[in-house]
Amino acid sequence: MTKPPRAPGQGGILQGADPSTYQSTNPIILFIIQAGIIIIFCRLLHFPLSKIRQPRVIAEVIGGILLGPSVLGRAPGFTEHIFPIASMPTLNTAANIGLILFLFLVGLEVDMRLLVSNWRIALTVGAAGMAIPFGLGWGIAYGLYHQFREDKGLVPISFGTYALFVGVAMAITAFPVLCRILTELNLLQTQVGIVVLSAGVANDVVGWILLALCVALVNAGSGITALYVLLTAVAYVLFLVYAVRPAFMWILKRTGSLHNGPTQSVVALTVLMAFASAFFTGIIGIHPIFGAFLMGLICPHQGGFAIKLTEKIEDLVTVFFLPLYFALSGLSTNLGLLNNGITWAYVVGVIAVAFIGKLVGGTLAARVNKLVWRESFTIGVLMSCKGLVELIVLNIGLQAKILSQRTFTIFVVMALVTTFATTPLTSALFPPWYQKKIAAWKRGEVDWEGNSLGAEDGSSGQGDLVSEKYQGSEIRKLLVCLRLDSLPSLFTFVALLGGEKTSAPTNKTHPTKAGKVTGTETSQAYPETSSLHKRPLEVHGLRMLELTERLSSVMKESEAEEWSHRDPVVNAFHTFGQLNNVAVSGEVQLVPEDSYADVLNERAFDRTSDMILLPWSETGSLSETVTANMTESTHNAFGSASYNQFVSKFLGNAPCNTAILVNNGFGALPREETRSLSRVPTTLSLRSIQGQATAPIIDRSHHIFFPFIGGLDDQIALRFVLRLAKNPNVTATIVHIRGTRSITEEIDPIQTSEDSTTKDDSKVSTMTVQDRSSDQDRAFFTLMADSLPDELESRVVFETIDTTQPVHDSVEHARAEVGLSPKNAGDLVVVGRSRGGSSGLHTVIEGDIQQNLGDLAQAVIRGNVKASVLVIQAGGKGLQV
């Protein structure tokens, strides 16, 4: 007699086992198959839907519907092998774990401070946006209750409880999806966005309370039991607010997690508290998700704790767990049950009630608060967004057997339609051009037709001809794109423009020693501060961080103002301004990478900037992350397609003069050429080099070389060089490169460079140079040279040369002029971008460095010139000079 095997076979598919066969003792194999199919399917669906700005939840629900009985479930054997009924408890458990964590994240995302600061309009829009659809939902619930009460799988409940659930399903707004749509459409910091978010917070909190009431009524055996459940829930909320939260805050302060981010132990404690809270609300007769939501709600937002905690756990929840839950919603959806006219009539009716109720309620409430009609309609449309919160509500109704599979399908279709329609309707009602118009109208800058109301600021009457010649070089407002990897060069550059020193330092005397009362100021103890009030230059720093689909990224955007106060780069910029007598301001904006150029130009337009200063990325990418790869050439910084496209888009739409700074030792360490590692005898480790101190710069001088070839860009650049030369630490050589005829010149001045990366292109770039030395350019150069102020004559030299090879000779002159004082604060070569006109450049591939910076700038950068390069482009008022 053969004995049965004492252990299951371990050969798996090698022994002919079918991995899709469900085994209750080993369910993980089939679970991995199910999770893999769901995640891959949802990701593939989201790719085309993201092109029309649809949230990910749409793809996840549609993916579930396609995998369910509506489509693939009709294929023979698909459901039995991939989603057998016996395996659903395992999948459902994993999905509900993700749901608990997600509702905890939703609670973290809800910032009650937003509701408190905008309580009047939030309560008005939120109340109207819930009351009208709730009332309409109560009405249509009468028909649904009597039409579909005979469907199988329902428990007998009263009409009041059923109507309460349907009213909540109609009145709820998907706060998390709403945040993402507002962020995607760049509305988060507008008045419309603030109103919608504030009302969404109120709507969310009230909606969950009503849903908890509904679930308690369904689960309770009698009315008195439901009352006990609600009283226990109220007591638990008070316990969380007045006992748990203070103790939790004490722990966070004690561990330093409140301001420095949560430690691993604090993350573990917080997740355990979320599950414990979910456990308690579950055992008292309310769904566990309410406990998780409440726990997230009491977590502090001070110091960015909520954002940093979200960053720790969001990816696993949104990438793995959440798709499982919403795919289960789709698997429970059977479009085949919508099989007659009356059912489809209720589908249309439910969609109409849900959309019209929210639209009317939100619009009228916003209009009462004195918003214009178009803003009001936009708010109404946004409040109609249902999204994933609606699906959670519907799943609770299905599990509680309030809804049959048929009515569940009706409401899922409604949720998909209203969510899908939100983004295109909002884009049509409130496009970017209208946003700019309404913002300018509210500031009093234009009338309702868009005509300007304010007189343009002109220059004060200056009869002096020399002042008139130099007024184009005066920069009153400068916008700087802040990057972590470019701060040293940016600080140095801005200090040259506006860092006028105060009076000479004097010895200080303690007020009590001077015979005065402590705290009083005397002219002897303190220097005159009149010079401090003379700040002709205003510099605004804009730091752009990538806005991703992550929940934490959206939370940062919603708290952008507070995030700007905490950002170390912006704070360093403020400190720099105070120490260098420059009036500075700064902000952080989170935007998608493909919108960096648009946001930079929009901020310059909004702030009426005279110039935008953009540093070229030290890393060669839009990211600020610095990688220390010694085998990677520094010239690869110019080969990034994404950064070249960003610069090209930025320069193509710049509203004012622009300057692009390519750093090479300007106020910082110079670029190092590629080094190869070799074995050499040494007693020093590689790390020991990093410990060497950087010597202070004793020679703070800068030398500027500017080849003037001609065109508007070069004219603006010449004025700008003279503006920089007003700083006593700056000397400048300005050379007029005059060409006498049209020539074709090889752009290959890299003969002396040993860097192999300069020869990576076998093709020779050529440039057609027209006669740039037009009479206008010559007259302009002569005028600027003749009217040079007396204080600049000792530090600025004008020269003129005639050549048939302007680029080659410009590079050779640059090598002879700059880099002669290696211990100074860095030299600079200034060039005009020369985009046509008298400069007549040829057309190259969009996004190429030659197209972005010009032929001359490319030649200087790749020509081993020991100086930084500043590329100037005329724009806005500069084109009128």
Short mmCIF file of C-alpha atoms in Angstrom, two decimals, residues 23 28 36 42 82 113-115 152 168 232 257 281 290 383 390 394 567 595 624 662 665 669 702 744 760 822:
data_model
loop_
_atom_site.label_atom_id
_atom_site.label_comp_id
_atom_site.label_asym_id
_atom_site.label_seq_id
_atom_site.Cartn_x
_atom_site.Cartn_y
_atom_site.Cartn_z
CA GLN A 23 -5.41 26.58 -2.65
CA ILE A 28 -0.46 33.73 -2.14
CA GLY A 36 -0.32 41.64 -11.07
CA CYS A 42 -4.95 49.73 -14.57
CA ILE A 82 -8.36 34.12 -12.23
CA ARG A 113 -6.93 75.21 9.27
CA LEU A 114 -8.18 75.79 5.73
CA LEU A 115 -11.77 75.38 6.92
CA LYS A 152 -31.78 39.49 -4.42
CA VAL A 168 -25.28 60.92 1.20
CA THR A 232 -20.10 55.98 21.75
CA SER A 257 9.51 64.21 14.71
CA THR A 281 -14.97 51.93 15.18
CA PHE A 290 -14.05 55.96 9.97
CA MET A 383 -18.12 70.21 -6.35
CA GLU A 390 -18.14 57.95 -3.84
CA LEU A 394 -21.07 52.64 -2.63
CA ASP A 567 12.08 75.87 2.37
CA SER A 595 4.96 73.55 -17.06
CA GLU A 624 18.33 69.46 -8.45
CA VAL A 662 26.24 78.99 -17.35
CA GLY A 665 33.58 79.31 -11.07
CA LEU A 669 34.37 76.34 -7.45
CA HIS A 702 35.41 90.06 -11.56
CA THR A 744 30.39 80.96 -43.66
CA ASP A 760 31.59 63.63 -30.02
CA PRO A 822 42.55 82.35 -10.99
#
